[in-house]
Tab-separated table of C-alpha atoms and ligand atoms in Angstrom:
chain	number	residue	atom	x	y	z
Z	7	MET	CA	-0.037	0.001	-0.027
Z	8	SER	CA	1.179	3.454	-0.629
Z	9	HIS	CA	2.811	5.904	1.686
Z	10	LEU	CA	0.732	8.850	1.099
Z	11	PRO	CA	-0.406	8.772	4.601
Z	12	ILE	CA	-3.844	10.121	5.570
Z	13	SER	CA	-2.613	11.190	8.916
Z	14	PRO	CA	-2.845	8.659	11.652
Z	15	ALA	CA	-3.246	10.815	14.795
Z	16	ALA	CA	-1.145	8.716	16.976
Z	17	PRO	CA	0.886	6.007	15.329
Z	18	ALA	CA	-0.110	2.728	16.846
Z	19	THR	CA	-0.052	-0.496	14.814
Z	20	SER	CA	-3.102	-2.455	14.125
Z	21	PRO	CA	-2.781	-6.039	13.383
Z	22	ALA	CA	-5.544	-5.654	10.775
Z	23	ALA	CA	-3.378	-3.020	9.002
Z	24	THR	CA	-0.908	-5.194	7.380
Z	25	ASP	CA	-0.139	-4.294	3.998
Z	26	ALA	CA	-0.529	-6.739	1.283
Z	27	SER	CA	1.742	-5.410	-1.393
Z	28	GLY	CA	4.569	-4.013	0.683
Z	29	GLY	CA	4.262	-5.789	4.060
Z	30	ALA	CA	4.390	-2.601	5.916
Z	31	SER	CA	1.697	-1.636	8.391
Z	32	ARG	CA	-0.604	1.133	8.503
Z	33	ALA	CA	-0.661	3.229	11.588
Z	34	THR	CA	-4.174	3.652	12.910
Z	35	TRP	CA	-6.002	6.597	14.116
Z	36	GLY	CA	-5.246	7.495	17.747
Z	37	SER	CA	-8.649	8.542	18.277
Z	38	ARG	CA	-12.058	8.341	16.836
Z	39	LEU	CA	-12.216	12.041	16.533
Z	40	GLY	CA	-9.220	12.104	14.290
Z	41	PHE	CA	-10.940	9.809	11.827
Z	42	VAL	CA	-14.238	11.645	11.964
Z	43	LEU	CA	-12.533	14.760	11.416
Z	44	ALA	CA	-10.458	13.500	8.414
Z	45	ALA	CA	-13.479	11.822	6.820
Z	46	ALA	CA	-15.540	15.024	7.463
Z	47	GLY	CA	-12.598	16.966	6.088
Z	48	SER	CA	-13.168	15.004	2.820
Z	49	ALA	CA	-16.919	15.348	2.907
Z	50	VAL	CA	-17.423	18.969	3.725
Z	51	GLY	CA	-16.220	21.031	0.940
Z	52	LEU	CA	-17.377	22.707	-2.247
Z	53	GLY	CA	-20.126	20.063	-2.456
Z	54	ALA	CA	-21.945	21.772	0.460
Z	55	VAL	CA	-21.255	25.364	-0.202
Z	56	TRP	CA	-21.078	25.558	-4.020
Z	57	LYS	CA	-23.013	22.596	-5.361
Z	58	PHE	CA	-25.657	22.048	-2.987
Z	59	PRO	CA	-27.395	25.492	-2.956
Z	60	TYR	CA	-27.373	25.746	-6.747
Z	61	VAL	CA	-28.707	22.144	-7.132
Z	62	VAL	CA	-31.499	22.950	-4.758
Z	63	GLY	CA	-32.241	26.084	-6.529
Z	64	GLN	CA	-32.425	24.246	-9.937
Z	65	HIS	CA	-34.723	21.545	-8.481
Z	66	GLY	CA	-37.291	23.376	-6.641
Z	67	GLY	CA	-36.280	23.698	-2.940
Z	68	GLY	CA	-38.017	21.825	-0.165
Z	69	ALA	CA	-38.808	18.670	-1.897
Z	70	PHE	CA	-35.454	18.244	-3.280
Z	71	LEU	CA	-34.116	18.727	0.329
Z	72	ALA	CA	-36.439	16.091	1.649
Z	73	VAL	CA	-35.367	13.585	-0.965
Z	74	TYR	CA	-31.591	14.458	-0.379
Z	75	LEU	CA	-32.003	13.938	3.357
Z	76	GLY	CA	-33.839	10.566	2.929
Z	77	CYS	CA	-30.942	9.572	0.735
Z	78	VAL	CA	-28.416	10.472	3.207
Z	79	LEU	CA	-30.056	9.035	6.247
Z	80	THR	CA	-30.616	5.579	4.590
Z	81	LEU	CA	-28.331	4.611	1.903
Z	82	GLY	CA	-25.760	7.415	2.900
Z	83	VAL	CA	-25.211	6.121	6.376
Z	84	ALA	CA	-25.367	2.488	5.201
Z	85	LEU	CA	-22.518	3.111	2.517
Z	86	LEU	CA	-20.341	5.248	4.695
Z	87	LEU	CA	-20.393	2.215	7.062
Z	88	ALA	CA	-19.799	-0.286	4.284
Z	89	GLU	CA	-16.925	1.817	2.891
Z	90	MET	CA	-15.293	2.073	6.449
Z	91	THR	CA	-15.745	-1.613	6.948
Z	92	VAL	CA	-13.833	-2.492	3.667
Z	93	GLY	CA	-11.030	-0.256	4.950
Z	94	ARG	CA	-11.302	-1.494	8.528
Z	95	LEU	CA	-11.067	-5.176	7.526
Z	96	THR	CA	-8.018	-4.906	5.217
Z	97	GLY	CA	-6.142	-1.723	6.206
Z	98	GLN	CA	-5.943	-1.016	2.533
Z	99	SER	CA	-7.253	1.387	-0.070
Z	100	ILE	CA	-10.151	0.496	-2.297
Z	101	THR	CA	-8.621	-1.499	-5.110
Z	102	THR	CA	-6.167	-3.536	-3.000
Z	103	ALA	CA	-8.875	-3.970	-0.349
Z	104	LEU	CA	-11.530	-5.493	-2.767
Z	105	HIS	CA	-8.689	-7.539	-4.320
Z	106	THR	CA	-7.833	-9.016	-1.083
Z	107	LEU	CA	-11.296	-9.630	0.005
Z	108	GLY	CA	-13.084	-10.521	-3.098
Z	109	GLY	CA	-10.434	-11.392	-5.813
Z	110	ARG	CA	-9.175	-10.073	-9.115
Z	111	ALA	CA	-12.652	-9.214	-10.598
Z	112	TRP	CA	-13.682	-6.964	-7.667
Z	113	ALA	CA	-10.372	-5.060	-7.974
Z	114	TRP	CA	-11.926	-3.653	-11.159
Z	115	VAL	CA	-14.486	-1.897	-9.241
Z	116	GLY	CA	-11.652	-0.205	-7.250
Z	117	ARG	CA	-9.937	0.870	-10.446
Z	118	ILE	CA	-12.971	2.279	-12.017
Z	119	ALA	CA	-13.667	4.158	-8.629
Z	120	THR	CA	-10.142	5.398	-8.623
Z	121	PHE	CA	-10.657	6.658	-12.235
Z	122	ASN	CA	-13.959	8.350	-11.008
Z	123	ALA	CA	-11.961	10.134	-8.294
Z	124	PHE	CA	-9.644	11.302	-10.846
Z	125	ALA	CA	-12.580	12.706	-13.089
Z	126	ILE	CA	-14.260	14.245	-10.229
Z	127	LEU	CA	-10.865	16.169	-9.240
Z	128	SER	CA	-10.692	17.409	-12.696
Z	129	PHE	CA	-13.803	19.471	-12.500
Z	130	TYR	CA	-13.596	20.087	-8.740
Z	131	VAL	CA	-10.323	21.909	-9.279
Z	132	VAL	CA	-12.290	24.481	-11.611
Z	133	VAL	CA	-14.507	25.579	-8.899
Z	134	GLY	CA	-11.481	25.414	-6.391
Z	135	GLY	CA	-9.901	27.820	-8.794
Z	136	TRP	CA	-12.977	30.124	-8.434
Z	137	THR	CA	-12.593	30.074	-4.762
Z	138	VAL	CA	-8.916	31.201	-5.007
Z	139	THR	CA	-9.955	34.102	-7.457
Z	140	TYR	CA	-12.751	35.088	-5.056
Z	141	LEU	CA	-10.386	34.998	-2.166
Z	142	MET	CA	-7.975	37.301	-3.905
Z	143	ARG	CA	-10.908	39.720	-4.676
Z	144	ALA	CA	-12.011	39.439	-1.128
Z	145	PHE	CA	-8.506	40.667	-0.172
Z	146	THR	CA	-8.537	43.644	-2.584
Z	147	GLY	CA	-12.195	44.453	-1.545
Z	148	SER	CA	-13.258	44.281	-5.234
Z	149	VAL	CA	-15.731	41.353	-4.495
Z	150	LEU	CA	-18.064	43.442	-2.354
Z	151	ALA	CA	-20.782	44.739	-4.490
Z	152	ASN	CA	-24.531	45.405	-3.776
Z	153	ASP	CA	-25.519	45.217	-7.510
Z	154	THR	CA	-26.011	41.518	-8.115
Z	155	GLN	CA	-26.172	42.198	-11.903
Z	156	ARG	CA	-22.626	43.330	-11.641
Z	157	LEU	CA	-21.673	40.361	-9.848
Z	158	VAL	CA	-23.272	38.147	-12.496
Z	159	THR	CA	-21.524	40.013	-15.291
Z	160	GLU	CA	-18.140	39.728	-13.244
Z	161	PHE	CA	-18.543	36.109	-12.538
Z	162	SER	CA	-19.338	35.265	-16.154
Z	163	ALA	CA	-16.464	37.436	-17.365
Z	164	PHE	CA	-14.045	35.710	-15.151
Z	165	THR	CA	-15.142	32.102	-15.809
Z	166	ALA	CA	-15.284	32.840	-19.573
Z	167	ASN	CA	-11.655	34.234	-19.599
Z	168	PRO	CA	-9.507	31.229	-20.422
Z	169	VAL	CA	-6.308	32.552	-18.929
Z	170	ALA	CA	-7.899	33.592	-15.628
Z	171	SER	CA	-9.926	30.438	-15.233
Z	172	LEU	CA	-6.972	28.160	-16.163
Z	173	ALA	CA	-4.575	30.022	-14.037
Z	174	SER	CA	-6.814	29.908	-10.974
Z	175	MET	CA	-7.439	26.323	-11.509
Z	176	GLY	CA	-3.753	25.671	-11.785
Z	177	VAL	CA	-3.162	27.438	-8.520
Z	178	PHE	CA	-5.740	25.395	-6.649
Z	179	LEU	CA	-4.522	22.115	-8.127
Z	180	GLY	CA	-0.939	23.112	-7.255
Z	181	LEU	CA	-1.856	23.676	-3.719
Z	182	THR	CA	-3.547	20.320	-3.624
Z	183	ALA	CA	-0.474	18.651	-5.146
Z	184	LEU	CA	1.969	20.327	-2.844
Z	185	ILE	CA	-0.105	19.228	0.221
Z	186	VAL	CA	0.074	15.520	-0.970
Z	187	ALA	CA	3.710	15.806	-2.212
Z	188	ALA	CA	4.740	17.211	1.158
Z	189	GLY	CA	2.709	14.602	3.036
Z	190	VAL	CA	1.348	17.328	5.466
Z	191	GLN	CA	-2.119	16.041	5.275
Z	192	LYS	CA	-1.885	15.148	9.000
Z	193	GLY	CA	-1.374	18.662	9.846
Z	194	ILE	CA	-4.116	19.815	7.676
Z	195	GLU	CA	-6.504	17.534	9.093
Z	196	ARG	CA	-5.687	18.477	12.565
Z	197	ALA	CA	-6.256	21.942	11.656
Z	198	GLY	CA	-9.838	21.028	10.614
Z	199	LYS	CA	-10.391	20.642	14.211
Z	200	TRP	CA	-10.422	24.373	14.499
Z	201	LEU	CA	-11.173	25.496	10.888
Z	202	MET	CA	-14.268	23.379	10.201
Z	203	PRO	CA	-16.110	24.796	13.266
Z	204	ALA	CA	-14.843	28.001	12.359
Z	205	LEU	CA	-16.459	27.898	8.861
Z	206	PHE	CA	-19.732	26.563	10.592
Z	207	LEU	CA	-19.870	29.583	12.773
Z	208	LEU	CA	-19.150	31.952	10.103
Z	209	MET	CA	-21.928	30.387	8.159
Z	210	LEU	CA	-24.156	31.016	11.056
Z	211	LEU	CA	-23.189	34.593	11.092
Z	212	VAL	CA	-23.853	35.041	7.488
Z	213	ILE	CA	-27.163	33.254	7.826
Z	214	ALA	CA	-28.147	35.695	10.637
Z	215	ARG	CA	-27.629	38.675	8.124
Z	216	ALA	CA	-29.012	36.763	5.167
Z	217	LEU	CA	-32.276	36.058	7.053
Z	218	THR	CA	-32.766	39.629	8.066
Z	219	LEU	CA	-32.581	40.953	4.270
Z	220	PRO	CA	-35.951	42.080	3.052
Z	221	GLY	CA	-37.734	39.337	1.272
Z	222	ALA	CA	-35.501	36.633	2.806
Z	223	MET	CA	-38.297	34.728	4.303
Z	224	ALA	CA	-39.758	33.705	1.023
Z	225	GLY	CA	-36.412	31.834	0.284
Z	226	VAL	CA	-36.607	30.127	3.711
Z	227	ALA	CA	-40.002	29.092	2.905
Z	228	TRP	CA	-39.152	27.809	-0.514
Z	229	PHE	CA	-36.155	25.899	0.902
Z	230	LEU	CA	-37.842	24.319	3.700
Z	231	THR	CA	-41.513	23.600	2.517
Z	232	PRO	CA	-41.524	20.558	0.362
Z	233	ASP	CA	-43.721	20.770	-2.742
Z	234	PHE	CA	-43.570	17.223	-4.047
Z	235	SER	CA	-45.078	18.010	-7.380
Z	236	MET	CA	-41.729	19.360	-8.111
Z	237	ILE	CA	-40.194	16.050	-8.134
Z	238	SER	CA	-39.225	14.524	-11.507
Z	239	GLY	CA	-36.833	11.579	-12.218
Z	240	ASP	CA	-34.224	14.140	-12.887
Z	241	THR	CA	-34.654	15.621	-9.388
Z	242	LEU	CA	-34.339	12.219	-7.720
Z	243	LEU	CA	-31.169	11.459	-9.696
Z	244	GLU	CA	-29.720	14.814	-8.740
Z	245	ALA	CA	-30.620	14.335	-5.071
Z	246	LEU	CA	-29.129	10.933	-5.025
Z	247	GLY	CA	-25.823	12.046	-6.822
Z	248	LEU	CA	-25.640	14.888	-4.391
Z	249	ALA	CA	-25.906	12.654	-1.457
Z	250	PHE	CA	-22.983	10.694	-2.792
Z	251	PHE	CA	-21.046	13.687	-3.579
Z	252	SER	CA	-21.501	15.447	-0.408
Z	253	LEU	CA	-20.591	12.458	1.657
Z	254	SER	CA	-17.663	11.559	-0.578
Z	255	LEU	CA	-19.056	8.167	-1.207
Z	256	GLY	CA	-18.936	5.621	-4.052
Z	257	ALA	CA	-15.296	6.520	-5.091
Z	258	GLY	CA	-13.334	4.773	-2.525
Z	259	MET	CA	-12.484	7.868	-0.190
Z	260	ILE	CA	-14.127	6.499	2.963
Z	261	VAL	CA	-12.359	3.029	2.530
Z	262	VAL	CA	-9.047	4.652	2.892
Z	263	TYR	CA	-10.132	6.480	6.112
Z	264	GLY	CA	-11.617	3.381	7.520
Z	265	SER	CA	-8.307	1.556	7.064
Z	266	TYR	CA	-6.919	3.923	9.778
Z	267	LEU	CA	-9.560	3.294	12.327
Z	268	PRO	CA	-8.466	1.609	15.563
Z	269	ARG	CA	-9.788	-1.733	16.554
Z	270	ASP	CA	-12.186	-0.445	19.162
Z	271	ALA	CA	-13.610	2.529	17.336
Z	272	ARG	CA	-17.307	2.491	17.070
Z	273	LEU	CA	-17.970	2.515	13.372
Z	274	ALA	CA	-21.723	3.037	13.250
Z	275	GLY	CA	-21.315	6.137	15.403
Z	276	SER	CA	-18.528	7.400	13.315
Z	277	ALA	CA	-20.515	7.003	10.102
Z	278	VAL	CA	-23.460	8.957	11.721
Z	279	TRP	CA	-21.071	11.629	12.723
Z	280	VAL	CA	-19.634	12.063	9.393
Z	281	ALA	CA	-23.102	12.178	7.897
Z	282	THR	CA	-24.382	14.728	10.300
Z	283	LEU	CA	-21.520	17.020	9.766
Z	284	ALA	CA	-21.748	16.926	5.842
Z	285	THR	CA	-25.571	17.305	5.905
Z	286	LEU	CA	-25.292	20.015	8.414
Z	287	ALA	CA	-22.747	22.006	6.172
Z	288	CYS	CA	-25.227	21.496	3.209
Z	289	CYS	CA	-28.217	22.819	5.275
Z	290	LEU	CA	-26.243	25.848	6.603
Z	291	ALA	CA	-25.030	26.777	3.126
Z	292	GLY	CA	-28.723	26.387	1.843
Z	293	LEU	CA	-29.877	28.670	4.499
Z	294	MET	CA	-27.213	31.091	3.743
Z	295	ILE	CA	-27.622	31.319	0.019
Z	296	LEU	CA	-31.266	30.631	-0.792
Z	297	PRO	CA	-32.963	33.388	1.296
Z	298	ALA	CA	-30.361	35.830	-0.106
Z	299	VAL	CA	-31.153	34.708	-3.663
Z	300	PHE	CA	-34.672	35.616	-3.021
Z	301	ALA	CA	-33.955	38.929	-1.276
Z	302	PHE	CA	-31.719	39.929	-4.139
Z	303	GLY	CA	-34.023	38.771	-6.886
Z	304	VAL	CA	-31.398	36.347	-8.430
Z	305	PRO	CA	-33.066	33.376	-10.247
Z	306	PRO	CA	-32.655	30.315	-8.007
Z	307	ASP	CA	-31.794	28.249	-10.998
Z	308	ALA	CA	-28.974	30.413	-12.053
Z	309	GLY	CA	-26.704	27.489	-12.048
Z	310	PRO	CA	-23.204	26.767	-10.794
Z	311	GLY	CA	-22.282	30.434	-10.210
Z	312	LEU	CA	-25.060	30.914	-7.628
Z	313	THR	CA	-22.901	31.001	-4.617
Z	314	PHE	CA	-20.250	32.988	-5.992
Z	315	ILE	CA	-22.877	35.616	-7.340
Z	316	THR	CA	-24.684	35.756	-3.827
Z	317	MET	CA	-22.117	35.753	-1.152
Z	318	PRO	CA	-20.364	38.971	-2.115
Z	319	ALA	CA	-23.791	40.722	-2.109
Z	320	ILE	CA	-24.507	39.484	1.312
Z	321	PHE	CA	-20.968	40.399	2.584
Z	322	ALA	CA	-21.506	43.923	1.201
Z	323	GLN	CA	-24.585	44.354	3.447
Z	324	MET	CA	-22.841	43.127	6.630
Z	325	PRO	CA	-20.793	45.212	9.073
Z	326	PHE	CA	-17.090	44.145	8.794
Z	327	GLY	CA	-18.124	42.660	5.408
Z	328	HIS	CA	-14.593	43.050	4.050
Z	329	ALA	CA	-13.036	40.957	6.873
Z	330	ILE	CA	-15.885	38.446	6.897
Z	331	ALA	CA	-15.461	38.040	3.037
Z	332	ILE	CA	-11.769	37.229	3.529
Z	333	ALA	CA	-12.326	34.769	6.260
Z	334	PHE	CA	-15.124	33.016	4.494
Z	335	PHE	CA	-13.199	32.440	1.272
Z	336	LEU	CA	-10.353	31.370	3.230
Z	337	LEU	CA	-12.194	28.831	5.238
Z	338	LEU	CA	-13.975	27.811	2.074
Z	339	LEU	CA	-10.584	27.272	0.397
Z	340	PHE	CA	-9.286	25.178	3.191
Z	341	ALA	CA	-12.500	23.007	3.040
Z	342	ALA	CA	-12.217	22.689	-0.654
Z	343	LEU	CA	-8.540	21.761	-0.361
Z	344	THR	CA	-9.084	18.990	2.309
Z	345	SER	CA	-11.732	17.458	-0.116
Z	346	ALA	CA	-9.453	17.912	-3.066
Z	347	VAL	CA	-6.482	16.319	-1.318
Z	348	SER	CA	-8.881	13.204	-0.517
Z	349	LEU	CA	-9.550	12.873	-4.082
Z	350	PHE	CA	-6.024	13.367	-5.310
Z	351	GLU	CA	-4.235	11.144	-2.912
Z	352	PRO	CA	-5.777	7.802	-3.979
Z	353	VAL	CA	-5.098	8.507	-7.576
Z	354	ALA	CA	-1.457	9.173	-6.790
Z	355	ALA	CA	-1.410	6.119	-4.392
Z	356	PHE	CA	-2.819	3.953	-7.237
Z	357	LEU	CA	0.473	4.757	-9.514
Z	358	ILE	CA	2.584	4.099	-6.475
Z	359	ASP	CA	1.010	0.806	-5.486
Z	360	GLU	CA	0.201	-0.638	-8.990
Z	361	TYR	CA	3.096	0.498	-11.051
Z	362	GLN	CA	5.649	1.217	-8.170
Z	363	TRP	CA	6.110	4.853	-9.172
Z	364	GLN	CA	8.002	7.120	-6.702
Z	365	ARG	CA	5.910	9.519	-4.885
Z	366	GLY	CA	7.271	12.726	-6.575
Z	367	PRO	CA	6.783	11.522	-10.107
Z	368	ALA	CA	3.287	10.054	-9.189
Z	369	VAL	CA	2.083	13.557	-7.727
Z	370	LEU	CA	3.547	15.249	-10.835
Z	371	ALA	CA	1.715	12.852	-13.186
Z	372	VAL	CA	-1.580	13.446	-11.436
Z	373	PHE	CA	-1.149	17.055	-11.523
Z	374	VAL	CA	-0.410	17.152	-15.267
Z	375	ALA	CA	-3.178	14.747	-16.107
Z	376	THR	CA	-5.874	16.511	-13.964
Z	377	PHE	CA	-4.825	19.900	-15.444
Z	378	LEU	CA	-5.199	18.577	-18.952
Z	379	PHE	CA	-8.428	16.722	-18.114
Z	380	GLY	CA	-9.938	19.725	-16.084
Z	381	ALA	CA	-8.959	22.342	-18.778
Z	382	PRO	CA	-11.886	21.516	-21.169
Z	383	ALA	CA	-14.207	21.694	-18.193
Z	384	ALA	CA	-12.792	25.156	-17.189
Z	385	LEU	CA	-12.972	26.359	-20.816
Z	386	SER	CA	-16.655	25.310	-21.132
Z	387	PHE	CA	-17.554	28.350	-19.252
Z	388	GLY	CA	-16.154	30.449	-21.998
Z	389	VAL	CA	-14.462	29.659	-25.328
Z	390	TRP	CA	-15.815	26.160	-25.576
Z	391	SER	CA	-19.268	26.883	-24.195
Z	392	ASP	CA	-20.687	25.831	-27.442
Z	393	VAL	CA	-19.385	22.564	-27.239
Z	394	ARG	CA	-22.233	20.400	-26.104
Z	395	LEU	CA	-22.669	16.684	-25.707
Z	396	PHE	CA	-25.993	15.131	-24.885
Z	397	ASP	CA	-27.156	18.813	-24.441
Z	398	ARG	CA	-24.677	19.626	-21.755
Z	399	THR	CA	-21.482	21.573	-21.435
Z	400	ILE	CA	-18.233	19.649	-20.962
Z	401	PHE	CA	-18.352	20.736	-17.371
Z	402	ASP	CA	-21.802	19.662	-16.803
Z	403	LEU	CA	-21.296	16.354	-18.492
Z	404	MET	CA	-18.271	15.574	-16.519
Z	405	ASP	CA	-20.289	16.445	-13.286
Z	406	TYR	CA	-23.351	14.422	-14.378
Z	407	VAL	CA	-21.586	11.369	-15.435
Z	408	THR	CA	-19.210	11.104	-12.352
Z	409	VAL	CA	-21.656	12.308	-9.651
Z	410	ASN	CA	-25.010	10.923	-10.888
Z	411	LEU	CA	-23.866	7.716	-12.502
Z	412	LEU	CA	-20.375	6.588	-11.602
Z	413	MET	CA	-20.710	7.356	-7.877
Z	414	PRO	CA	-23.913	5.505	-7.321
Z	415	ALA	CA	-22.662	2.800	-9.456
Z	416	GLY	CA	-19.487	2.405	-7.240
Z	417	GLY	CA	-21.937	2.618	-4.061
Z	418	LEU	CA	-24.109	-0.070	-5.351
Z	419	CYS	CA	-21.154	-2.417	-5.993
Z	420	ILE	CA	-19.738	-1.718	-2.569
Z	421	ALA	CA	-23.375	-2.291	-1.033
Z	422	ILE	CA	-23.602	-5.682	-2.674
Z	423	PHE	CA	-19.888	-6.614	-1.893
Z	424	VAL	CA	-20.340	-5.915	1.757
Z	425	GLY	CA	-24.086	-7.061	2.187
Z	426	ALA	CA	-23.635	-10.305	0.251
Z	427	PHE	CA	-20.179	-11.285	-0.564
Z	428	ILE	CA	-18.250	-10.614	2.688
Z	429	TRP	CA	-21.187	-10.214	4.972
Z	430	PRO	CA	-20.104	-12.749	7.723
Z	431	LYS	CA	-16.850	-10.855	8.015
Z	432	ALA	CA	-18.406	-7.476	7.525
Z	433	ARG	CA	-20.948	-7.777	10.336
Z	434	THR	CA	-18.236	-8.483	12.825
Z	435	VAL	CA	-17.215	-4.804	12.624
Z	436	LEU	CA	-20.426	-4.128	14.709
Z	437	ASP	CA	-19.573	-6.843	17.247
Z	438	GLY	CA	-19.668	-5.230	20.682
Z	439	SER	CA	-21.633	-2.360	19.503
Z	440	ARG	CA	-24.577	-1.216	21.445
Z	441	ALA	CA	-26.606	-0.817	18.278
Z	442	GLN	CA	-27.075	-4.510	17.615
Z	443	TRP	CA	-30.640	-3.771	16.075
Z	444	PHE	CA	-28.803	-1.909	13.367
Z	445	VAL	CA	-26.925	-5.036	11.983
Z	446	PRO	CA	-30.150	-6.489	10.234
Z	447	VAL	CA	-31.222	-3.045	9.208
Z	448	TRP	CA	-27.755	-2.178	7.717
Z	449	ARG	CA	-28.018	-5.351	5.576
Z	450	VAL	CA	-31.566	-4.464	4.325
Z	451	LEU	CA	-30.375	-1.028	3.523
Z	452	LEU	CA	-27.362	-2.497	1.554
Z	453	LEU	CA	-29.029	-5.290	-0.271
Z	454	VAL	CA	-32.677	-4.083	-0.749
Z	455	LEU	CA	-32.878	-0.338	-0.361
Z	456	THR	CA	-29.794	0.658	-2.030
Z	457	PRO	CA	-30.183	-1.336	-5.254
Z	458	ILE	CA	-33.980	-0.411	-5.466
Z	459	ALA	CA	-33.221	3.206	-4.853
Z	460	ILE	CA	-30.349	3.460	-7.397
Z	461	PHE	CA	-31.953	1.346	-10.048
Z	462	GLY	CA	-35.337	3.125	-9.424
Z	463	VAL	CA	-33.850	6.446	-9.820
Z	464	TRP	CA	-32.019	5.552	-13.032
Z	465	TYR	CA	-35.161	3.890	-14.400
Z	466	GLN	CA	-37.171	7.100	-13.776
Z	467	THR	CA	-34.526	9.179	-15.425
Z	468	PHE	CA	-33.572	7.226	-18.635
S	503	LIG	N1	-17.589	15.501	-0.586
S	503	LIG	C1	-16.733	16.673	-1.190
S	503	LIG	C2	-17.408	17.922	-1.148
S	503	LIG	O1	-18.438	17.950	-0.917
S	503	LIG	C3	-16.410	16.210	-2.642
S	503	LIG	C4	-15.786	14.793	-2.763
S	503	LIG	C5	-16.488	13.838	-3.439
S	503	LIG	C6	-14.603	14.521	-2.200
S	503	LIG	C7	-15.911	12.620	-3.695
S	503	LIG	C8	-14.186	13.234	-2.236
S	503	LIG	C9	-14.748	12.244	-2.975
S	503	LIG	O2	-16.803	18.997	-1.515
């Protein structure tokens, strides 16, 4: 297994953590908190603050929220636990773990999941780049503007400018690569202990302002009152995909974290914690953006720019808005980086494990490949906006295929693998847990609800 360590908090050795390929052992997390923080660091990111509000905006508010929460609470928690279990039982990352437990054929699920992580990273860095640019603009103060029309124009001009968008994407990707190359994920995740709560608190502060804007309550009502007539197959698919995306599920991320868990850690509780933090981040972001969207008269279905158009207008209406804007974009950048690192790392680890690459060249190769793969996505907001496949821009298509199709497909394979193929072993991870009632429930969620939900939603859509 690779040595791109995901930060064991205190290096103790677990007997389960013996590495199949190299024989070296993985250190385990010193505490459950360390694990929850690292997994939540992967989960909480642009998915909550950037993607969630605009997707809710496009899909009719409260009803979408209800479906999303339903997905998280059922298959989300079950799959978090399933991925942790695979990591916990093997001490390995997804491809080697599936190989060890299930043989050669299952390793392909791991390879596809790793490719998916790479593809997600390629469009994630585009939005990461927007965060970098908005942080710069927050420093200069140029981001603060009351006039949402001006903010829309500025956002479009920036994302349409090939040099600016590729450069900011490059900076974000470069920061991610540097963190992985330097192996400082551990420090970064520890910092999450302070920075994640700080982001949550700041969001609460912004919510307080957003809710007192004239007209904001219409947005709150729209966000929280389900109108189930708004639900179509497409809405269900987006909610399902978003549940996977916001929990970092279906691409093998959580397997890696699970591999560092100490023997006595309570897995089910950890899964619930990660799900809660990720969902909380989404709901806070929704409460921050959507009321403001209504108050400022921005169309809720404005698309991927929604957060970047709305936030500056709220800051402009806040006392100390300039400082708050800087703090917000800094914390958002941090959250985005911890997620990007969790996507980058398994891809580099794959080259190291499967092809025995050195770490430096592996990181460089992933950097270059991600840049090349991500560039068309970045350009699809400008010079290549006319390039459309299946009626979508390149960015939208990458997002759609990876998040709505490949992530659920990965999750489905893992659910069946854990619930059927390795069940006798898998269930032992809950031995000694107080939540014994959850053992059969978990299996039903994995083998019945997850396949029905995923196939059902795909069937509705296609
Ligand atoms: N969950 C992350 C976010 O919301 C994105 C992500 C998806 C990270 C999949 C890792 C794996 O920003």
